[in-house]
Tab-separated table of C-alpha atoms in Angstrom:
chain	number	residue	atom	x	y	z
A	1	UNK	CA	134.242	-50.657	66.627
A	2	UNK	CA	131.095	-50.801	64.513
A	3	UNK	CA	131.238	-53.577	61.687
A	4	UNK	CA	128.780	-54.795	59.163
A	5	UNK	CA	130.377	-58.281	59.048
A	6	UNK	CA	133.722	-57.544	58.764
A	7	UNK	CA	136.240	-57.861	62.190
A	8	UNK	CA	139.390	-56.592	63.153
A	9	UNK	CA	140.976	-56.289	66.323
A	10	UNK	CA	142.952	-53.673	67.871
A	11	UNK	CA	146.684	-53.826	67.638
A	12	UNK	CA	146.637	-52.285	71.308
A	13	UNK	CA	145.596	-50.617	74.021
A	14	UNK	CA	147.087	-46.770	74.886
A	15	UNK	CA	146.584	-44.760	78.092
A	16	UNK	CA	144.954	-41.117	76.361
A	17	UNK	CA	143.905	-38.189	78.160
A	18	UNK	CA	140.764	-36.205	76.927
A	19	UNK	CA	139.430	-33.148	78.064
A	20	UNK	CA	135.616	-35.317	78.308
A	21	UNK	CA	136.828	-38.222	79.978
A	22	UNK	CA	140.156	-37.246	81.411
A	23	UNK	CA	142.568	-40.467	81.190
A	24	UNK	CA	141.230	-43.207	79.156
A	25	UNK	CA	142.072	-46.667	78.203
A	26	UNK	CA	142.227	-46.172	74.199
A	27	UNK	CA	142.213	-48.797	71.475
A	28	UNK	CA	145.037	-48.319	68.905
A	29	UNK	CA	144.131	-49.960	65.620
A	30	UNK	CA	147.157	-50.128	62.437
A	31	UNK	CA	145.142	-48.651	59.465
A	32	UNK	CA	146.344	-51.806	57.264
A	33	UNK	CA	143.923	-53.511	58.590
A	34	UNK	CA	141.181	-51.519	58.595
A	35	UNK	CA	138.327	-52.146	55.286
A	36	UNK	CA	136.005	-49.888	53.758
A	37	UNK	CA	132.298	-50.042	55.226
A	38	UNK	CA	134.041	-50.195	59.215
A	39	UNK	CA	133.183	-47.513	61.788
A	40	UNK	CA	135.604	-46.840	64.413
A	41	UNK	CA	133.666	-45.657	67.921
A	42	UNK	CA	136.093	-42.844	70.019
A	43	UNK	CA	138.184	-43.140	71.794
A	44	UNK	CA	140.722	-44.858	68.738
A	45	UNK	CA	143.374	-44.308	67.754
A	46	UNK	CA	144.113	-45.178	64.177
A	47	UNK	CA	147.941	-45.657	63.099
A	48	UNK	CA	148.682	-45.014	59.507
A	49	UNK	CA	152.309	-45.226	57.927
A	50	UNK	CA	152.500	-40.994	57.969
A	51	UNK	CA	150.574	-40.100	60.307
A	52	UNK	CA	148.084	-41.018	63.393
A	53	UNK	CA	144.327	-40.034	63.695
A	54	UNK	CA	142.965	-39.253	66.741
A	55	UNK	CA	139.050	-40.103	67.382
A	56	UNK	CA	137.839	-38.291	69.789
A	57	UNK	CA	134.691	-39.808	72.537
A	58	UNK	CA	131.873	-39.393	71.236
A	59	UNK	CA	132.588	-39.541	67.298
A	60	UNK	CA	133.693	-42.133	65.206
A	61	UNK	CA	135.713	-42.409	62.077
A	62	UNK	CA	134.081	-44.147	59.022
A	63	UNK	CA	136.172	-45.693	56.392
A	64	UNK	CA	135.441	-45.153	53.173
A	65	UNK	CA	135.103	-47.375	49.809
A	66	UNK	CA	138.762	-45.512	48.615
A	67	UNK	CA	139.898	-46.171	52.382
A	68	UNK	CA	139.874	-42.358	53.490
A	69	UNK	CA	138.859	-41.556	57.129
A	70	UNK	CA	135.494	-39.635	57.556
A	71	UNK	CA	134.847	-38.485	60.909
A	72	UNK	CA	132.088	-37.678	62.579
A	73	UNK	CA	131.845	-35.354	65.410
């Protein structure tokens, strides 16, 4: 988690198997709580009302000033 001065903490912690890292200790964050100008590192997992993003290792999901997800990869 990459933050300008802003801090939020993970709801919790999920066990997540990727194909880079094999099983992995992965943060879970609630997407309520997340503000524009935050970076989430991978592995994350970001929990939304409809749906759940996935952040891979080795990218990392920006949020934006409308609060839309832009990942890098």
């Amino acid at each position: 988690l990459s933050l300008s001065t802003k801090k939020v903490d993970k709801s919790r912690e999920s066990q997540s198997y990727f194909n880079e890292t094999g099983k992995v200790a992965t943060p879970v964050y609630l997407g309520e709580n997340l503000l524009p100008g935050m970076v989430i590192n991978g592995p994350a997992i970001i929990e939304e009302p409809t749906t759940t993003v996935v952040i891979y290792p080795n990218s990392k999901a920006e949020i934006t000033e409308t609060r839309n997800y832009l990942i890098h990869v």
